[in-house]
Coordinates of C-alpha atoms in Angstrom, one line a residue:
M1 CA -25.6 -1.6 1.4
L2 CA -25.4 -1.2 5.3
I3 CA -22.7 -2.6 7.4
L4 CA -21.9 -2.8 11.6
P5 CA -18.6 -2.3 12.6
K6 CA -16.7 -5.0 14.2
N7 CA -14.4 -3.3 16.2
E8 CA -13.4 0.7 16.9
R9 CA -10.7 2.7 18.6
Q10 CA -10.1 6.2 18.6
I11 CA -6.5 7.5 18.0
D12 CA -4.4 10.6 18.2
W13 CA -1.6 9.7 15.5
S14 CA -0.9 9.7 12.4
F15 CA -1.3 6.2 10.4
S16 CA 0.9 4.6 8.3
Y17 CA -0.3 1.1 6.7
I18 CA -0.9 -2.4 6.8
T19 CA 2.6 -4.4 7.5
Q20 CA 1.3 -7.4 5.2
P21 CA -1.5 -7.0 2.6
I22 CA -3.0 -10.6 3.1
N23 CA -1.6 -13.0 5.4
S24 CA -0.6 -10.4 8.6
D25 CA -3.0 -9.5 11.5
L26 CA -1.3 -6.2 12.1
A27 CA -1.4 -2.6 11.7
T28 CA 1.0 0.1 12.1
L29 CA 0.8 3.3 13.7
V30 CA 3.0 6.1 13.7
S31 CA 2.8 9.0 16.3
G32 CA 2.0 12.4 15.6
D33 CA 5.7 13.3 15.6
R34 CA 6.5 10.6 13.3
Q35 CA 8.8 8.9 15.5
K36 CA 7.1 6.3 17.6
V37 CA 5.9 3.1 15.7
T38 CA 3.4 1.2 17.5
L39 CA 2.2 -2.3 15.7
L40 CA -1.6 -3.3 16.8
D41 CA -3.4 -6.7 16.6
R42 CA -6.7 -7.0 15.5
N43 CA -8.2 -6.0 18.6
F44 CA -6.2 -3.0 18.5
S45 CA -3.9 -4.3 21.4
P46 CA -0.2 -2.9 21.4
K47 CA 2.2 -5.9 20.2
Y48 CA 5.2 -4.2 19.4
E49 CA 6.5 -0.9 20.1
Y50 CA 9.6 1.5 18.8
Q51 CA 11.1 4.4 19.4
L52 CA 13.1 6.0 16.3
P53 CA 15.6 9.0 16.7
D54 CA 14.5 11.0 13.7
E55 CA 11.5 11.6 11.5
I56 CA 10.0 8.6 9.5
S57 CA 9.4 9.0 5.8
C58 CA 9.2 5.4 5.1
L59 CA 9.6 2.2 7.2
A60 CA 8.9 -1.7 6.6
I61 CA 7.6 -4.9 9.3
S62 CA 9.1 -8.0 9.2
A63 CA 6.3 -10.4 8.5
K64 CA 6.8 -11.8 12.5
G65 CA 6.9 -8.0 13.3
D66 CA 9.8 -8.3 15.2
L67 CA 11.9 -6.3 13.4
L68 CA 11.4 -2.6 11.8
A69 CA 13.0 -0.9 9.2
A70 CA 13.0 2.7 8.9
I71 CA 14.2 5.5 6.5
M72 CA 14.4 8.9 8.0
A73 CA 15.8 12.2 7.6
N74 CA 14.2 12.6 4.3
G75 CA 15.8 9.4 3.0
N76 CA 19.3 10.3 4.3
H77 CA 19.2 7.5 7.0
L78 CA 18.3 4.0 6.8
A79 CA 18.3 2.0 10.3
I80 CA 17.0 -1.2 11.0
V81 CA 15.5 -2.2 14.9
T82 CA 14.1 -4.9 16.8
A83 CA 11.1 -5.2 18.9
E84 CA 13.2 -4.6 22.2
N85 CA 14.3 -1.2 20.2
E86 CA 17.7 -2.8 19.8
L87 CA 20.0 -1.0 16.7
V88 CA 21.4 -4.1 14.9
F89 CA 22.1 -1.9 11.4
E90 CA 21.9 1.4 10.1
E91 CA 23.4 3.7 7.4
Q92 CA 23.6 7.2 7.4
L93 CA 24.6 9.4 4.1
P94 CA 27.3 11.2 4.0
N95 CA 26.6 14.0 2.1
P96 CA 22.6 14.2 2.3
S97 CA 20.7 16.1 -1.0
R98 CA 17.6 16.3 -2.2
D99 CA 18.3 14.4 -5.3
N100 CA 19.7 11.4 -3.1
G101 CA 18.5 8.9 -0.7
F102 CA 16.6 5.8 0.6
E103 CA 13.0 5.6 -0.8
D104 CA 11.5 2.5 0.2
C105 CA 11.8 -1.0 1.7
W106 CA 10.6 -3.8 2.3
F107 CA 10.5 -7.5 4.3
D108 CA 10.7 -10.3 2.1
V109 CA 7.4 -12.6 3.9
D110 CA 9.9 -15.4 4.1
G111 CA 12.4 -13.1 5.9
L112 CA 15.4 -13.9 4.0
R113 CA 15.8 -11.1 1.8
F114 CA 15.3 -7.3 2.8
W115 CA 14.8 -5.2 -0.6
C116 CA 15.6 -1.1 -0.4
M117 CA 15.9 1.2 -2.9
K118 CA 18.1 4.2 -3.1
V119 CA 18.0 7.3 -5.4
I120 CA 20.9 8.9 -7.1
E121 CA 21.2 12.4 -8.4
G122 CA 17.4 12.0 -9.3
E123 CA 18.1 10.6 -12.3
E124 CA 18.6 6.8 -11.4
V125 CA 17.1 4.5 -8.5
E126 CA 19.3 1.6 -7.4
I127 CA 17.3 -1.5 -6.4
Q128 CA 19.3 -3.3 -3.3
I129 CA 18.6 -6.7 -1.8
R130 CA 20.6 -7.4 1.7
D131 CA 21.1 -10.6 3.9
T132 CA 19.2 -10.1 7.0
N133 CA 22.1 -11.4 8.9
S134 CA 24.6 -8.9 7.9
W135 CA 22.6 -6.6 6.1
Q136 CA 25.1 -5.9 3.6
I137 CA 24.1 -5.4 -0.2
Q138 CA 23.9 -8.8 -2.1
R139 CA 22.2 -7.9 -5.5
K140 CA 21.9 -4.4 -6.7
V141 CA 20.6 -3.2 -10.2
L142 CA 20.1 0.5 -11.6
L143 CA 16.7 1.5 -13.2
E144 CA 16.8 4.9 -15.2
D145 CA 14.3 7.2 -13.4
P146 CA 11.7 7.5 -16.3
F147 CA 10.2 11.1 -15.1
G148 CA 13.2 12.6 -13.3
S149 CA 12.8 13.1 -9.5
S150 CA 10.2 10.5 -9.4
C151 CA 8.7 8.9 -6.2
F152 CA 9.1 5.1 -5.9
S153 CA 7.6 2.7 -4.0
F154 CA 7.2 -1.5 -3.5
H155 CA 4.3 -3.4 -4.2
P156 CA 4.6 -7.0 -3.6
H157 CA 3.2 -9.8 -5.3
P158 CA 1.0 -12.5 -3.1
E159 CA 3.2 -15.3 -4.4
N160 CA 6.7 -13.4 -2.4
Q161 CA 8.7 -14.3 -5.7
I162 CA 8.1 -10.9 -7.7
L163 CA 8.1 -7.3 -6.5
A164 CA 6.4 -4.7 -8.3
I165 CA 7.6 -1.3 -8.3
S166 CA 6.2 2.2 -9.0
A167 CA 7.6 5.3 -10.4
A168 CA 5.5 8.4 -10.1
E169 CA 5.8 11.8 -10.9
G170 CA 3.6 14.6 -9.6
Q171 CA 2.0 15.4 -13.0
G172 CA 0.7 12.3 -13.4
G173 CA 3.2 10.2 -15.2
Q174 CA 3.8 6.8 -14.0
Q175 CA 5.7 3.4 -14.6
I176 CA 5.5 0.2 -13.1
Y177 CA 8.5 -2.2 -13.4
W178 CA 7.8 -6.2 -12.4
L179 CA 11.6 -7.4 -10.1
Y180 CA 12.6 -10.9 -9.9
D181 CA 15.5 -11.7 -8.3
D182 CA 16.9 -15.6 -9.3
G183 CA 19.8 -15.1 -6.5
T184 CA 22.4 -14.6 -8.7
T185 CA 20.7 -11.2 -10.9
I186 CA 17.6 -8.8 -10.2
H187 CA 15.5 -8.9 -13.6
T188 CA 13.3 -5.8 -14.4
V189 CA 10.2 -5.8 -17.0
E190 CA 8.6 -2.9 -17.7
F191 CA 4.6 -3.1 -17.8
P192 CA 3.4 -0.7 -20.1
C193 CA 0.9 1.3 -18.8
H194 CA -1.4 4.4 -19.2
Y195 CA 0.3 7.5 -18.6
D196 CA -1.4 8.2 -14.8
T197 CA -1.7 4.8 -13.3
A198 CA -1.8 4.1 -10.1
P199 CA 0.2 1.0 -8.0
P200 CA -1.0 -2.2 -8.8
E201 CA -3.7 -4.1 -6.5
F202 CA -3.1 -7.8 -6.6
H203 CA -5.8 -10.7 -6.5
P204 CA -4.6 -12.9 -3.4
A205 CA -3.7 -15.7 -5.4
G206 CA -1.9 -13.4 -7.7
G207 CA -3.4 -14.5 -11.4
E208 CA -4.6 -10.5 -12.1
F209 CA -4.4 -7.0 -10.7
V210 CA -6.4 -4.0 -10.8
V211 CA -5.4 -0.5 -11.3
V212 CA -6.9 3.2 -11.2
H213 CA -6.2 5.6 -13.7
D214 CA -7.3 8.5 -15.7
C215 CA -7.0 10.7 -12.7
G216 CA -9.5 8.2 -10.9
R217 CA -12.0 8.2 -13.9
Q218 CA -11.4 4.3 -15.1
I219 CA -10.3 0.9 -13.0
S220 CA -8.9 -1.5 -15.2
R221 CA -8.6 -5.3 -14.8
F222 CA -5.0 -7.0 -16.0
S223 CA -3.9 -10.8 -15.9
F224 CA -0.8 -11.3 -14.2
P225 CA 1.7 -12.1 -15.7
E226 CA 0.6 -11.7 -19.4
C227 CA -0.9 -8.3 -18.9
N228 CA -3.7 -8.3 -20.9
L229 CA -6.6 -5.8 -20.4
L230 CA -9.8 -7.9 -19.0
G231 CA -12.2 -5.1 -18.7
I232 CA -12.9 -1.2 -17.8
C233 CA -14.7 0.0 -15.3
Q234 CA -15.6 3.9 -16.2
W235 CA -16.7 6.3 -13.1
P236 CA -20.2 7.1 -13.9
H237 CA -20.5 10.8 -12.6
A238 CA -19.3 14.3 -13.4
D239 CA -18.1 14.8 -9.8
D240 CA -15.9 12.6 -7.3
G241 CA -14.1 9.7 -8.7
F242 CA -12.3 6.4 -7.8
G243 CA -9.4 6.4 -5.2
Y244 CA -6.4 4.8 -4.6
Y245 CA -7.3 2.0 -1.9
M246 CA -8.4 -1.3 -3.3
C247 CA -9.2 -4.8 -2.4
Y248 CA -10.2 -8.0 -3.4
L249 CA -13.3 -9.2 -1.3
S250 CA -13.7 -12.3 -3.7
D251 CA -12.8 -13.6 -7.2
D252 CA -15.6 -11.2 -8.7
R253 CA -16.0 -8.0 -6.5
I254 CA -13.7 -5.4 -5.2
L255 CA -13.7 -2.8 -3.0
V256 CA -12.8 1.1 -3.8
N257 CA -12.8 4.0 -2.1
T258 CA -13.7 7.7 -3.8
D259 CA -12.0 11.0 -3.5
E260 CA -15.1 12.2 -1.6
G261 CA -14.5 9.0 1.9
L262 CA -17.0 7.0 0.5
M263 CA -16.6 3.5 -0.9
Y264 CA -18.4 1.2 -3.4
L265 CA -18.2 -2.4 -4.6
I266 CA -17.2 -3.2 -8.2
D267 CA -18.7 -6.2 -9.9
I268 CA -15.4 -7.1 -11.6
N269 CA -16.7 -9.6 -14.3
K270 CA -19.2 -7.1 -15.7
M271 CA -16.8 -3.8 -14.6
E272 CA -19.6 -1.8 -13.1
I273 CA -20.6 -0.7 -9.9
S274 CA -23.0 -2.7 -7.6
D275 CA -23.5 -1.2 -4.8
Q276 CA -21.9 1.4 -2.0
L277 CA -21.3 0.3 1.4
I278 CA -21.9 2.2 4.3
L279 CA -20.7 1.7 7.9
I280 CA -23.6 2.5 10.1
G281 CA -21.9 5.4 12.6
H282 CA -20.4 6.7 9.3
E283 CA -23.0 7.4 6.9
P284 CA -22.0 9.9 4.3
R285 CA -23.3 13.4 4.9
S286 CA -23.3 16.9 3.2
C287 CA -19.0 18.2 2.6
N288 CA -20.8 21.0 4.3
E289 CA -22.1 19.4 7.6
L290 CA -19.3 17.0 7.8
Y291 CA -16.4 19.6 7.5
P292 CA -18.2 22.9 8.7
N293 CA -14.9 24.5 9.0
L294 CA -13.8 24.4 6.1
K295 CA -14.5 27.0 3.1
D296 CA -13.5 25.2 -0.2
F297 CA -16.0 21.8 -0.2
E298 CA -18.3 22.4 -3.0
E299 CA -21.5 21.2 -2.4
G300 CA -22.1 17.6 -2.5
I301 CA -22.0 14.0 -0.7
C302 CA -18.7 13.0 0.9
G303 CA -17.6 10.3 3.9
D304 CA -15.6 10.3 6.6
L305 CA -12.9 7.9 5.4
H306 CA -9.4 8.3 5.0
C307 CA -8.4 4.8 4.0
F308 CA -8.6 1.7 4.0
Y309 CA -6.3 -1.8 4.1
R310 CA -7.5 -5.4 3.9
F311 CA -6.5 -6.5 7.2
D312 CA -6.5 -10.1 7.0
S313 CA -8.4 -13.1 5.2
D314 CA -11.9 -11.7 6.1
S315 CA -11.6 -8.2 7.7
I316 CA -11.1 -4.5 6.4
L317 CA -9.4 -1.8 8.4
S318 CA -10.7 1.5 7.4
V319 CA -9.4 4.6 9.2
H320 CA -11.9 7.9 9.7
S321 CA -11.9 11.2 10.9
Q322 CA -12.7 11.1 14.2
V323 CA -15.1 13.9 14.9
L324 CA -17.0 16.5 12.8
S325 CA -16.2 20.1 12.0
Q326 CA -12.1 18.6 12.0
E327 CA -10.1 18.9 8.8
P328 CA -9.7 15.8 6.8
R329 CA -5.8 16.1 7.3
S330 CA -6.4 15.8 11.2
K331 CA -4.4 13.3 12.9
Q332 CA -7.2 12.6 15.3
K333 CA -8.5 9.1 13.7
T334 CA -11.2 6.7 14.2
L335 CA -9.9 2.9 13.2
V336 CA -12.7 0.6 12.2
I337 CA -12.7 -2.9 11.7
F338 CA -15.2 -4.5 9.4
G339 CA -15.9 -7.6 7.2
G340 CA -17.4 -10.9 7.2
K341 CA -19.7 -13.0 5.0
E342 CA -22.0 -10.0 4.3
I343 CA -19.4 -8.5 2.1
F344 CA -16.7 -11.3 1.6
G345 CA -17.4 -14.0 -0.6
S346 CA -15.4 -17.1 -2.5
L347 CA -11.7 -16.1 -3.1
A348 CA -8.5 -18.1 -4.3
K349 CA -5.8 -18.4 -2.2
V350 CA -2.3 -18.2 -3.1
Q351 CA -0.8 -21.5 -4.3
P352 CA 2.7 -22.9 -2.9
S353 CA 3.7 -23.5 -6.7
A354 CA 3.7 -19.7 -7.3
P355 CA 2.3 -20.9 -11.0
Y356 CA 1.8 -16.8 -11.8
S357 CA 5.5 -16.2 -11.0
K358 CA 6.8 -19.1 -12.7
L359 CA 5.2 -17.7 -16.1
L360 CA 6.8 -14.4 -15.7
I361 CA 10.1 -16.3 -15.1
Q362 CA 9.8 -18.5 -17.6
S363 CA 9.3 -15.5 -20.3
L364 CA 12.6 -14.2 -19.1
G365 CA 14.1 -17.2 -20.3
I366 CA 15.4 -18.5 -16.7
S367 CA 15.0 -22.1 -16.2

């Protein structure tokens, strides 16, 4: 399937991520020195700019884009700044070390809670909820690091009541937890998953999710919160493999990248690849043609895709290498917005009553 991009822009900055998975139209860009943050709207026009005092390792943006939380200095410095670059809160650890430090953070969409996690001695992670007025810790819970020296990350459920946390170690070990805050206690539920499982990608309505596992050889579809297996899509070739960027385009179709910079449509009812998606101007080429300066590429076809994210209800933002001969890790990138009825279909929306979160809450015995 050939798709014509709606908008493109070349940048010389490193790219971070989309601020919200579904209901935001802001993209977050981090400068090459990893200290300047720019929020762009869907026309690639700057909306806010933040200047931070140290190198950023992780950041989160409030739903309105007017507050930025940044974890800096290898996890030893947490700062909250306004759109006017006014510092409203910061915490610097007194005894910095590689085994202690802030790991990830997240603003609730309603703006009432700020989630933060802090690694303790490389053996536990402390999940914190902070009040967005005082920024003081209101509630916290400790999770044992299942692998030791894991990397932890937050992944919000669309209903804004459940937060997933992923723990991963470098050799493929992965564990996923569901977190629920009842206002008094943070409850944790362990999701039994395969050894090598990527973080969950939730359906926008919240009733299911997909994960990539087995080193990119499979995509599995699960119901939420029951976690019943609904189907498995196997990668059909000996080379390449599913990447870790996915999003739902409709109730029966997802988009996924591959390790070699390609994009495919997956029919999730049949759990099989239905088509390849190709952006005009970013067509796949032989790896040697696309990156002639790199010597270790094997013969084959690859694309210039770096990553993609769901931008809003009917658009995808993708990030591509800017010019031929460039290394894939280069900071010079091309931003592309594409979408429309050509690829999007009927897609159930999140319900204000949060039915799927309620099912998980009931399973915890909480009224």
